[in-house]
Amino acid sequence: MSEFRGVATAEPDLRQILKTRFGYDDFRPMQLEIIGNVMAGRDSLVLMPTGGGKSLCYQLPALCLDGLTLVISPLIALMKDQVDALRSNGIAAAYINSSVPPHEVSGIYAAARAGRLKLLYIAPERLAVGGFDEFLRGLRVDQIAIDEAHCISEWGHDFRPDYRNLRTLRVTFPRTPVMALTATATAKVRDDIAEQLGMPRARQFVSSFNRENLTYLVRPKRRAFDQLVQLLREHPDGAAIVYCSSRDGTERLAAELSSNNWLALPYHAGMDQEVRRDTQERFIRDEVRIIVATIAFGMGIDKPDVRLIAHYDLPKTLEGYYQETGRAGRDGLPSNCVLFFSAGDRAKLEYFINDIEDSTERERAQQKLNQMIAFGEARTCRRAFVLGYFGETYDRPDCGGCDVCLAERETFDATEIAQKVISAVIRTGERFGPAHVINVLRGSRGRRVLELGHDQLTVHGIARGHGREELKEIVGLLEDEGLLQRSPNKYATVSVTSAGHDFLRQRETLSLRRIKRAAQSNSGPNDPPTPADGARTGGAALGINRELFQRLRDLRAALAQSRNLPPYMIVGDQALQEMATFFPRTREGLTHITGVSRVKLDEFGDAFLNAIRSFGDAQDLAEQANLQPPTRGQDNGRPDFDPELFERLRELRRRLAESRGQPAYVVFSNRTLEAMAQAMPRDHAGFADLPGVGPAKLEEFADDFLQVIREHTAARDAE
Ligand code: ADP
Ligand code: ZN
């Protein structure tokens, strides 16, 4: 294998290239292994979720290999995006597809022949164009990357006959390593891809489909519009996509939002092509922040900084739901996915399903919908649920990123109510869904209850004091406990398990854990957990200065506009957040910011540094006024801490700030220093309790400050 001509002779420092060319410090999971496989001249099959960082797996090797990297990609818009992004990092790349005029194509041919290109993107149809094969034969191709590789398989959901032509590439370049990449493939599709591409020995890289940075929330679809507005408020500077099930639904909601001063545009397949393109473009360029769309929106959009995906209506399948939510937070920053869940939507969808003529297809559609509903009704971790659906086990007890795991729980004695509910299930004959059983328990005199004579049962009305929702939840909890079970068909009949019978017979006590409510009687939605300030916020988000962040965003927008690029191609949100946290004031400082490559440093560095410096100077002046020696204290104006210690801490702060090229208050505020001098913490736990100390600062500064405190107390005790 060592004769493979593409192997670079000297071992390149991959991490160095990652930093200088792409501006990233660390590889994402699997990237390094995959790159290593290419560099060893071997074929790879890469299965990674959206946003996992697939492109880098071939883009980085492309820079290390002598010859050209050929990239096959089916979506014209994405090709342009990727090439623009590469060029913005100073990497020689081009694309050829039907949108490129012939005279430009010949220019690209010439550049490729002369070895001036590192990456060439083509659409699969191109392989069938006369003369193209000949052109390729004249090139030195050292890597072939096939994006959206599931399109080659008829088992996948997006089969494209043109992809079958790709096999000819294997014939033309028998020794060139091929990388097939996809975000959607079952084991069956995966094997089919390998077979169709004639690479049976390709190494398969299957990464987890868990998206750590996404939080999944399901909320009852009540006062949904108000809830949506609240969510938009919680995401003041992020892009949002709101999915609706119908075309006029998108238009109505977009209009309603806009009339409430939330500029939003609709998007659906029934709209004029031109308008659609324009809408998409404006979204990508941050000119409009909110898109209200049918599922037609999203394919071919690579925007990395979508912070909120809301499903206003119930999706038909979990596959669709997961694919749509996958468009949030591609850049790895915390983002939210909110599903508004209602039984009414279910009925609507079932109405359409009943219209499907083919019975197997109807059956399948119903099953998929049932899964979606089970997801919405789950009282267990949403993340574990979806991953489980895709065949992946997620065994952490608490994902920390879904409404179920984030909810506060309370334990309550459920013995009596459990006995009542289980008895009612038995008395009504184990032939009904929870709704009817609950009606009986609550003493309903509705028609159906009377018709069945269930008002005569001893269990009729024995749980009058309990709310309908509450009883529904208890039925669910009893299911989780294995005391009740539900039939899998759409009638969802509840019956009692043998454990349930034992429980009744043996008169055991039972305590259950349920989600704690703000006020039990309140009929509105439970106070939902707000994930924004949860533990999932990335480190840099901790001490972020919102004001500077906003200024940097404005600066970025201006830079993008003058270059006719989408803002995220200047630098990503993560970079802005880090700048607004660490206040880099030198070029060296800027190189530590995520996404700042050498080329970007040269092009935009000064603009950002100027903005940070002038903002920081103004803050310093303000802080100076605050840096007077402390005189606060309870009695006689004496400070209630040792002023000597305070001075030492302040001196340390000055040194730390200086070595980082940051203003002093970025390390700690005076208030924190005062509290420190007063509490004199001895360990990390004590330090963490101080005001203004978050996990990031704890890790970065605690040891230095604790050391000073220790020295101070030792000196004092020695006296
Ligand atoms: P995919 O094609 O798998 O959906 P992309 O290749 O578009 O994902 O990458 C998603 C985002 O992650 C992009 O903004 C990309 O620049 C960024 N990214 C990729 N690799 C890294 C890395 N090692 N560190 C930080 N960001 C990365
Ligand atoms: Zn969870």
XYZ file of C-alpha atoms and ligand atoms in Angstrom:
747
model
C 0.000 0.000 0.000
C 2.964 2.248 0.572
C 3.241 2.892 -3.132
C 0.067 4.967 -2.944
C 1.128 8.128 -4.655
C -1.029 10.487 -2.644
C 0.646 9.892 0.697
C 2.500 12.972 1.755
C 6.113 12.181 2.459
C 6.528 14.041 5.728
C 3.980 13.492 8.465
C 2.039 16.749 8.462
C 1.077 18.253 11.774
C -2.656 17.907 11.396
C -3.538 19.878 14.492
C -1.393 22.746 13.314
C -3.163 22.764 9.953
C -6.528 22.641 11.694
C -5.583 25.757 13.616
C -3.917 27.837 10.953
C -6.145 26.966 8.011
C -9.524 26.473 9.680
C -9.021 28.266 12.975
C -10.086 25.353 15.190
C -8.191 24.083 18.217
C -9.500 20.562 18.477
C -10.884 17.889 16.267
C -14.458 16.836 16.729
C -15.075 13.172 17.581
C -13.876 10.808 14.814
C -12.458 13.508 12.556
C -8.852 12.667 13.301
C -9.348 8.921 12.798
C -11.083 9.522 9.496
C -8.399 11.893 8.282
C -5.774 9.359 9.307
C -7.504 6.730 7.229
C -7.416 8.943 4.131
C -3.803 9.831 4.691
C -3.042 6.114 4.802
C -4.643 5.842 1.372
C -7.670 3.853 2.484
C -11.367 4.132 1.661
C -13.795 5.374 4.299
C -17.497 5.368 4.854
C -18.474 8.161 7.197
C -21.783 8.256 9.003
C -22.153 11.354 11.124
C -25.123 13.460 12.151
C -25.781 16.827 10.578
C -23.413 19.338 12.053
C -20.958 16.624 13.054
C -18.253 18.186 10.931
C -18.115 15.854 7.956
C -16.682 18.296 5.425
C -13.503 18.825 7.374
C -12.756 15.105 7.088
C -11.881 15.526 3.421
C -11.088 19.228 3.335
C -8.172 18.966 5.690
C -6.541 16.007 3.887
C -7.096 17.893 0.644
C -4.580 20.439 1.891
C -2.005 17.787 2.738
C -2.239 15.814 -0.486
C -0.315 16.915 -3.537
C -3.050 16.318 -6.102
C -6.657 17.366 -6.403
C -9.559 16.375 -4.170
C -12.703 15.759 -6.175
C -15.939 16.290 -4.238
C -19.279 15.014 -5.513
C -22.237 16.875 -4.104
C -25.855 16.836 -5.236
C -26.997 20.251 -4.086
C -26.020 23.312 -6.061
C -26.585 25.775 -3.221
C -24.431 23.770 -0.840
C -21.599 23.533 -3.320
C -21.442 27.271 -3.599
C -21.576 27.651 0.160
C -18.759 25.241 0.771
C -16.564 26.754 -1.892
C -17.201 30.270 -0.590
C -16.344 29.128 2.923
C -13.117 27.466 1.749
C -12.088 30.525 -0.210
C -12.739 32.722 2.793
C -10.027 30.678 4.470
C -7.723 31.166 1.518
C -8.112 27.629 0.170
C -8.166 27.207 -3.606
C -11.513 25.613 -4.424
C -14.036 25.738 -7.268
C -17.255 24.078 -8.354
C -18.779 23.040 -11.631
C -22.495 22.561 -12.043
C -25.303 23.644 -14.310
C -25.309 27.137 -12.820
C -21.753 27.855 -13.963
C -21.514 29.416 -17.462
C -19.334 27.561 -20.028
C -16.578 30.152 -20.265
C -16.060 29.925 -16.515
C -16.011 26.160 -16.721
C -13.088 26.231 -19.120
C -11.247 28.543 -16.743
C -11.782 26.038 -13.947
C -10.587 23.205 -16.174
C -7.419 25.123 -16.861
C -6.824 25.856 -13.178
C -7.316 22.197 -12.311
C -4.930 21.049 -15.027
C -2.304 23.488 -13.873
C -2.577 22.092 -10.346
C -3.821 25.387 -8.976
C -6.900 23.866 -7.297
C -6.996 21.897 -4.081
C -10.677 20.997 -4.190
C -13.086 20.717 -7.078
C -16.801 20.217 -6.379
C -18.963 18.681 -9.072
C -22.563 17.544 -9.395
C -22.969 13.836 -10.186
C -24.610 14.585 -13.547
C -21.350 16.062 -14.688
C -19.779 12.607 -14.976
C -22.107 11.832 -17.862
C -21.250 15.026 -19.737
C -19.201 14.400 -22.865
C -15.516 15.090 -22.494
C -15.603 15.325 -18.718
C -14.151 11.889 -18.208
C -11.283 12.782 -20.459
C -10.665 15.961 -18.536
C -10.552 13.995 -15.300
C -8.111 11.472 -16.724
C -5.674 14.250 -17.327
C -5.638 15.200 -13.644
C -3.882 13.914 -10.636
C -6.753 13.092 -8.310
C -5.565 12.121 -4.835
C -8.888 11.933 -3.018
C -12.525 11.464 -3.981
C -15.206 12.552 -1.533
C -18.852 11.674 -2.084
C -21.243 13.772 -0.054
C -24.821 12.655 0.645
C -23.688 9.184 -0.309
C -27.029 7.608 0.624
C -28.306 8.985 -2.700
C -26.610 6.038 -4.367
C -28.802 3.523 -2.602
C -32.326 2.656 -3.557
C -32.864 1.703 0.068
C -32.270 5.275 1.134
C -34.935 7.948 1.004
C -33.292 10.077 -1.627
C -32.166 7.825 -4.448
C -30.583 9.637 -7.402
C -29.852 7.583 -10.499
C -26.948 9.865 -11.408
C -25.124 8.642 -8.353
C -24.754 5.263 -10.025
C -22.270 6.879 -12.420
C -19.881 7.295 -9.541
C -18.713 3.759 -9.957
C -16.852 4.806 -13.071
C -14.628 6.937 -10.879
C -13.327 3.776 -9.262
C -12.349 2.538 -12.682
C -10.697 5.783 -13.701
C -8.851 6.175 -10.394
C -8.406 2.675 -8.987
C -5.887 3.678 -6.368
C -7.348 6.917 -5.143
C -8.970 6.715 -1.712
C -12.710 7.329 -1.683
C -14.667 8.783 1.194
C -18.438 8.380 1.192
C -20.273 10.620 3.655
C -23.855 10.695 4.842
C -25.979 11.767 7.775
C -28.769 9.331 7.142
C -28.125 5.689 6.684
C -29.279 2.519 8.294
C -26.916 -0.428 8.378
C -28.599 -1.711 5.248
C -28.049 1.530 3.329
C -24.497 1.674 4.604
C -23.647 -1.734 3.243
C -25.368 -0.874 0.004
C -23.291 2.292 -0.374
C -20.092 0.308 0.067
C -21.246 -2.251 -2.452
C -22.487 0.231 -5.053
C -19.251 2.171 -4.872
C -17.212 -0.998 -5.107
C -15.394 -0.441 -1.856
C -16.175 -3.498 0.236
C -13.184 -2.962 2.432
C -13.856 0.647 3.263
C -13.488 1.362 6.939
C -16.811 2.419 8.403
C -16.894 5.309 10.818
C -20.232 5.452 12.537
C -20.465 8.236 15.032
C -23.136 8.706 17.629
C -26.217 10.520 16.457
C -26.567 12.251 19.748
C -26.414 16.019 19.457
C -25.017 17.067 22.809
C -25.616 20.760 22.263
C -29.310 20.442 21.453
C -31.975 20.604 24.124
C -35.269 18.882 23.345
C -38.403 20.311 24.871
C -41.974 19.164 24.441
C -44.653 21.568 25.542
C -48.403 21.287 25.529
C -49.790 23.168 22.542
C -51.770 25.637 24.537
C -51.485 29.352 23.966
C -48.835 28.254 21.504
C -48.393 31.655 19.967
C -47.553 33.242 23.318
C -45.179 30.442 24.092
C -43.504 30.888 20.732
C -43.031 34.595 21.293
C -41.553 33.847 24.691
C -39.072 31.463 23.064
C -38.095 34.042 20.499
C -37.463 36.452 23.322
C -35.199 33.941 24.991
C -33.134 33.774 21.824
C -32.545 37.435 21.206
C -29.811 37.040 18.663
C -30.234 33.650 17.081
C -31.940 32.490 13.937
C -35.105 30.426 14.280
C -37.081 28.070 12.059
C -40.700 27.375 12.945
C -42.159 24.356 11.184
C -45.876 24.175 10.375
C -47.699 21.353 8.662
C -49.627 23.360 6.085
C -48.768 26.032 3.559
C -51.364 28.529 4.649
C -50.441 27.740 8.247
C -46.970 29.116 7.550
C -48.359 32.238 5.956
C -50.797 32.902 8.762
C -48.247 32.412 11.504
C -45.600 34.503 9.734
C -48.112 37.300 9.324
C -49.171 37.098 12.949
C -45.586 37.213 14.140
C -44.778 40.115 11.866
C -47.759 42.085 13.067
C -46.389 41.579 16.577
C -43.068 43.057 15.547
C -41.277 39.773 15.017
C -40.166 40.000 11.425
C -40.820 36.554 9.978
C -41.113 35.203 6.444
C -43.089 32.187 5.280
C -41.596 29.478 3.094
C -43.293 26.578 1.339
C -43.153 24.684 -1.916
C -46.185 26.500 -3.306
C -44.367 29.805 -3.387
C -42.758 31.329 -6.406
C -39.264 29.945 -7.035
C -37.774 33.417 -7.079
C -39.380 34.433 -3.793
C -38.255 31.241 -2.176
C -34.667 31.778 -3.199
C -34.793 35.316 -1.947
C -36.270 34.278 1.401
C -33.607 31.666 1.867
C -30.881 34.127 0.999
C -32.176 36.722 3.436
C -32.294 34.149 6.178
C -28.728 33.032 5.520
C -27.569 36.621 5.581
C -29.258 37.331 8.924
C -31.535 39.894 7.336
C -34.546 38.001 8.551
C -34.207 35.969 11.679
C -37.357 33.883 11.668
C -38.628 31.582 8.944
C -42.008 29.926 9.259
C -41.900 26.972 6.910
C -43.216 23.643 5.851
C -40.744 20.796 5.737
C -39.793 22.029 2.262
C -37.385 24.374 4.008
C -33.998 23.235 5.180
C -32.674 20.936 2.498
C -29.549 22.531 1.181
C -29.241 25.092 3.940
C -26.036 24.947 5.866
C -26.559 27.874 8.187
C -24.566 26.918 11.257
C -26.098 29.309 13.795
C -29.772 28.388 13.932
C -30.569 28.586 17.657
C -34.186 27.506 17.735
C -36.213 24.947 15.836
C -39.852 24.974 16.846
C -42.445 22.501 15.619
C -45.700 24.365 15.795
C -47.595 21.313 14.517
C -46.969 17.659 15.134
C -44.550 16.097 12.604
C -45.622 12.901 10.889
C -42.549 10.863 11.697
C -39.692 10.835 14.152
C -37.257 10.622 11.254
C -38.566 13.900 9.902
C -38.596 15.465 13.333
C -35.010 14.487 14.028
C -33.831 15.651 10.645
C -35.506 19.029 11.105
C -34.260 19.534 14.642
C -30.824 18.539 13.380
C -30.634 21.887 11.624
C -30.212 23.622 14.954
C -26.773 24.411 16.315
C -24.520 22.959 13.663
C -21.757 25.102 15.074
C -21.929 23.147 18.305
C -23.340 25.967 20.425
C -26.319 25.310 22.701
C -29.599 25.443 20.768
C -33.192 24.480 21.466
C -35.724 22.258 19.770
C -39.270 22.765 20.940
C -42.217 20.621 19.959
C -45.735 21.895 20.602
C -47.708 18.776 21.264
C -51.444 18.342 21.074
C -53.915 15.542 20.719
C -55.829 17.640 18.199
C -52.919 17.463 15.755
C -52.925 13.745 16.071
C -56.530 13.537 14.953
C -55.796 15.795 11.983
C -52.920 13.647 10.812
C -54.912 10.467 11.278
C -57.608 11.912 9.111
C -55.091 12.147 6.273
C -53.693 8.738 6.992
C -57.156 7.221 6.679
C -57.257 8.555 3.150
C -54.229 6.566 2.076
C -55.491 3.848 -0.211
C -52.731 1.305 -0.097
C -53.278 -0.593 3.112
C -49.663 -1.462 3.908
C -48.672 2.105 3.347
C -51.500 3.322 5.530
C -50.454 0.920 8.234
C -46.862 2.114 8.026
C -47.857 5.769 8.196
C -49.959 5.041 11.274
C -47.074 3.242 12.945
C -44.731 6.132 12.286
C -47.249 8.553 13.710
C -47.684 6.359 16.781
C -43.949 6.569 17.369
C -44.072 10.324 17.085
C -46.910 10.435 19.586
C -45.134 8.096 21.938
C -42.193 10.494 21.827
C -44.432 13.415 22.718
C -46.082 11.525 25.548
C -42.918 9.979 26.910
C -42.138 10.611 30.529
C -38.643 9.288 30.021
C -35.663 11.087 28.523
C -36.499 12.408 25.026
C -32.929 12.052 23.877
C -32.761 8.425 24.924
C -36.087 7.879 23.195
C -35.059 9.204 19.767
C -31.641 7.626 19.854
C -33.267 4.361 20.831
C -35.590 4.680 17.875
C -32.555 4.926 15.608
C -31.023 1.874 17.227
C -28.559 3.617 19.475
C -28.439 3.065 23.219
C -28.100 6.086 25.377
C -27.677 4.873 28.892
C -26.991 7.943 30.962
C -29.809 8.325 33.482
C -30.030 12.073 32.976
C -29.197 13.757 29.681
C -29.481 17.205 31.214
C -30.900 18.443 27.932
C -34.567 17.589 27.595
C -37.695 18.743 29.362
C -38.008 15.450 31.186
C -34.461 15.396 32.526
C -34.451 19.101 33.338
C -37.710 19.011 35.232
C -37.675 19.121 38.968
C -39.227 16.015 40.497
C -41.150 15.341 43.609
C -41.964 12.076 45.291
C -45.492 11.549 46.461
C -47.441 8.786 48.144
C -49.469 7.256 45.347
C -50.810 4.212 47.174
C -54.416 5.263 47.368
C -54.810 6.828 43.971
C -53.007 3.904 42.348
C -55.457 1.484 43.951
C -58.364 3.534 42.666
C -57.031 3.808 39.128
C -56.133 0.145 38.841
C -59.515 -0.897 40.257
C -61.271 1.311 37.732
C -59.345 -0.293 34.888
C -60.421 -3.727 36.110
C -64.046 -2.778 36.751
C -64.488 -1.230 33.336
C -63.290 -4.479 31.827
C -59.805 -3.523 30.563
C -61.347 -2.591 27.248
C -60.941 1.199 27.238
C -58.335 3.857 26.753
C -57.262 6.099 29.635
C -59.741 8.855 28.729
C -62.790 6.725 29.498
C -61.326 5.262 32.671
C -60.575 8.770 33.860
C -64.129 9.889 33.061
C -65.463 7.101 35.227
C -63.039 7.887 38.039
C -64.085 11.511 37.974
C -67.773 10.613 38.109
C -68.691 11.770 34.630
C -72.326 11.358 33.578
C -71.459 11.685 29.913
C -73.459 9.734 27.342
C -70.945 6.978 26.863
C -70.524 6.410 30.592
C -74.293 6.164 31.031
C -74.783 3.959 27.964
C -72.274 1.481 29.283
C -73.809 1.643 32.733
C -70.471 2.638 34.160
C -72.134 5.142 36.439
C -73.349 2.097 38.387
C -69.854 0.828 39.124
C -68.418 1.190 42.625
C -65.429 3.002 41.139
C -67.598 5.699 39.579
C -66.574 9.054 41.007
C -64.033 7.727 43.507
C -61.342 10.151 42.274
C -63.466 13.267 41.930
C -60.898 15.429 43.641
C -58.255 14.777 41.004
C -57.769 16.711 37.776
C -57.964 15.068 34.386
C -54.347 15.892 33.526
C -53.191 14.648 36.870
C -54.953 11.312 36.420
C -53.550 11.014 32.935
C -50.108 11.477 34.340
C -50.757 8.867 37.029
C -51.896 6.339 34.435
C -48.623 7.026 32.635
C -46.560 6.649 35.777
C -48.294 3.364 36.577
C -47.376 2.201 33.109
C -43.774 3.166 33.737
C -43.942 1.186 36.974
C -45.189 -1.823 35.033
C -48.512 -1.980 36.894
C -50.586 -1.005 33.871
C -49.954 -1.578 30.196
C -51.327 -0.141 27.012
C -52.140 -2.055 23.856
C -49.940 -1.047 20.948
C -52.807 -0.418 18.517
C -54.307 2.989 18.055
C -57.072 2.400 20.600
C -54.436 2.251 23.306
C -56.558 0.105 25.623
C -55.290 0.034 29.190
C -55.045 -3.248 31.073
C -53.574 -4.410 34.359
C -50.346 -6.408 34.434
C -49.749 -9.263 36.830
C -47.581 -6.912 38.877
C -50.595 -4.598 39.009
C -52.790 -7.409 40.358
C -50.139 -8.288 42.940
C -50.014 -4.682 44.024
C -53.757 -4.593 44.634
C -53.869 -7.939 46.347
C -50.910 -7.390 48.635
C -51.952 -3.844 49.562
C -48.412 -2.582 49.078
C -47.559 1.050 49.498
C -46.377 2.907 46.444
C -44.505 6.132 46.041
C -44.020 7.684 42.628
C -41.923 10.492 41.275
C -43.577 13.078 39.161
C -42.663 16.378 37.615
C -43.023 19.123 40.139
C -45.513 21.790 39.249
C -45.396 25.452 39.994
C -48.992 25.355 41.189
C -50.888 22.110 41.096
C -54.237 23.718 40.329
C -53.038 26.073 37.615
C -54.499 25.022 34.306
C -51.813 26.721 32.234
C -48.715 24.929 31.047
C -46.242 23.921 33.725
C -43.392 26.270 34.180
C -41.133 24.813 31.585
C -37.465 24.562 32.349
C -35.475 27.178 30.532
C -32.449 25.534 29.062
C -30.715 28.753 28.199
C -29.105 29.034 31.589
C -28.693 25.326 32.203
C -25.426 23.542 32.624
C -25.195 22.966 28.905
C -24.136 26.446 28.063
C -20.662 26.280 26.563
C -17.752 27.539 28.638
C -17.354 30.730 26.672
C -20.949 31.702 27.226
C -20.271 32.145 30.912
C -18.818 35.570 31.352
C -19.985 36.897 28.013
C -20.456 40.632 27.724
C -23.725 41.029 25.841
C -23.070 44.572 24.855
C -19.753 43.840 23.228
C -21.195 40.720 21.652
C -23.895 42.802 20.020
C -21.365 45.303 18.731
C -19.236 42.560 17.274
C -22.279 41.086 15.579
C -23.011 44.427 13.987
C -19.427 44.711 12.865
C -19.585 41.221 11.404
C -22.781 42.063 9.534
C -21.112 45.107 8.017
C -18.028 43.148 7.000
C -20.218 40.452 5.465
C -22.331 42.875 3.559
C -19.426 44.666 1.962
C -18.083 41.309 0.798
C -21.435 39.914 -0.223
C -21.043 36.926 2.070
C -23.287 35.487 4.774
C -22.113 36.719 8.198
C -21.212 33.263 9.491
C -18.529 33.037 6.831
C -16.688 35.956 8.400
C -16.502 34.165 11.762
C -19.008 32.042 13.673
C -21.055 32.928 16.738
C -18.667 30.974 18.897
C -15.834 33.297 17.876
C -17.893 36.369 18.765
C -18.866 34.872 22.102
C -15.269 34.128 22.942
C -14.179 37.620 21.955
C -16.902 39.120 24.129
C -15.719 36.934 27.004
C -11.946 37.124 26.836
C -11.456 40.563 25.308
C -8.378 39.701 23.255
C -6.410 42.863 22.575
C -3.576 41.539 20.478
C -3.266 39.565 17.266
C -1.753 36.758 19.305
C -4.811 36.863 21.563
C -7.104 36.617 18.559
C -5.448 33.452 17.274
C -6.837 31.626 20.323
C -10.373 32.357 19.231
C -12.251 29.462 17.612
C -12.545 29.796 13.864
C -9.906 32.481 13.410
C -7.589 31.040 10.789
C -4.476 32.753 9.531
C -6.290 34.204 6.545
C -9.147 35.517 8.661
C -6.740 37.011 11.146
C -5.126 38.966 8.341
C -8.371 40.021 6.799
C -10.568 40.818 9.779
C -8.249 40.824 12.784
C -7.726 44.557 12.960
C -11.384 45.384 12.599
C -12.314 43.137 15.518
C -9.363 44.226 17.637
C -10.270 47.861 17.197
C -13.828 47.208 18.246
C -12.728 45.249 21.307
C -10.098 47.813 22.292
C -12.368 50.798 22.086
C -15.099 48.992 23.956
C -12.664 47.728 26.583
C -11.076 51.151 27.120
C -14.424 52.688 27.852
C -15.122 49.928 30.358
C -11.723 50.367 31.980
C -12.441 54.004 32.605
C -15.695 53.116 34.231
C -14.019 50.476 36.336
C -11.212 52.829 37.401
C -13.751 54.906 39.175
C -14.599 51.750 41.055
C -11.095 50.721 41.975
C -10.794 53.065 44.930
C -9.690 51.316 48.090
C -12.648 49.682 49.738
C -14.112 51.444 52.719
C -17.245 49.453 53.152
C -17.875 47.859 56.521
C -20.439 47.332 59.168
C -19.188 49.408 62.061
C -17.160 52.594 62.056
C -16.672 52.413 58.333
C -14.087 49.645 58.864
C -14.091 47.030 56.113
C -15.185 43.649 57.400
C -12.234 41.955 55.735
C -8.489 42.258 55.913
C -7.482 45.134 53.628
C -4.031 43.659 53.285
C -5.438 40.468 51.818
C -7.641 42.481 49.545
C -4.587 44.301 48.209
C -2.782 41.036 47.552
C -5.754 39.647 45.693
C -5.985 42.790 43.677
C -2.331 42.581 42.786
C -2.813 39.008 41.613
C -5.783 40.095 39.535
C -3.667 42.755 37.907
C -0.946 40.270 36.990
C -3.378 37.717 35.608
C -5.182 40.311 33.546
C -1.937 41.638 32.175
C -0.631 38.245 31.156
C -3.864 37.682 29.256
C -3.918 41.090 27.677
C -7.306 41.711 29.280
C -8.764 44.389 31.500
C -8.804 43.581 35.208
C -12.534 43.267 35.613
C -12.622 40.442 33.112
C -10.783 38.343 35.702
C -12.916 39.311 38.707
C -14.902 42.340 39.771
C -14.161 44.234 42.961
C -17.230 42.720 44.494
C -15.856 39.226 43.975
C -12.481 40.211 45.439
C -14.158 41.700 48.481
C -16.227 38.609 49.011
C -13.086 36.540 48.629
C -11.183 38.559 51.187
C -14.082 38.210 53.546
C -14.898 34.527 53.139
C -11.300 33.426 52.650
C -12.275 30.140 50.988
C -9.839 27.273 51.397
C -10.870 24.988 48.587
C -12.636 24.879 45.244
C -16.018 24.307 46.817
C -15.695 27.425 48.909
C -14.377 29.370 45.967
C -17.274 28.313 43.785
C -19.676 29.868 46.286
C -18.322 33.371 45.740
C -20.442 35.742 43.703
C -19.159 36.100 40.147
C -17.378 32.744 40.068
C -18.690 30.348 37.415
C -17.229 27.005 36.348
C -14.900 28.574 33.781
C -13.415 31.094 36.172
C -13.229 28.500 38.893
C -11.117 26.318 36.699
C -8.970 29.094 35.373
C -8.292 31.198 38.453
C -9.183 29.343 41.666
C -5.768 27.813 42.294
C -3.892 31.094 41.978
C -6.215 32.954 44.299
C -6.444 30.109 46.808
C -2.664 30.099 46.961
C -2.580 33.783 47.895
C -5.231 33.259 50.564
C -3.305 30.331 51.990
C -0.067 32.292 52.159
C -1.854 35.152 53.792
C -3.435 33.043 56.531
C -0.176 31.169 57.138
C 1.697 34.458 57.601
C -1.029 35.759 59.871
C -1.138 32.611 62.005
C 2.640 32.656 62.365
C 2.508 36.077 63.955
P -21.947 18.324 8.407
O -21.559 18.354 6.958
O -21.513 17.079 9.103
O -23.391 18.641 8.648
P -20.226 20.555 8.564
O -19.071 19.941 7.893
O -21.041 21.542 7.818
O -21.164 19.448 9.155
O -19.715 21.204 9.927
C -20.613 21.815 10.814
C -19.962 23.016 11.457
O -18.930 22.598 12.350
C -19.311 23.953 10.467
O -19.617 25.266 10.833
C -17.835 23.639 10.624
O -17.035 24.721 10.269
C -17.732 23.306 12.089
N -16.602 22.433 12.429
C -16.171 21.355 11.762
N -15.109 20.794 12.382
C -14.881 21.534 13.485
C -13.915 21.470 14.556
N -12.986 20.514 14.600
N -13.981 22.402 15.517
C -14.916 23.361 15.488
N -15.845 23.491 14.518
C -15.833 22.582 13.526
Zn -33.158 13.731 28.756
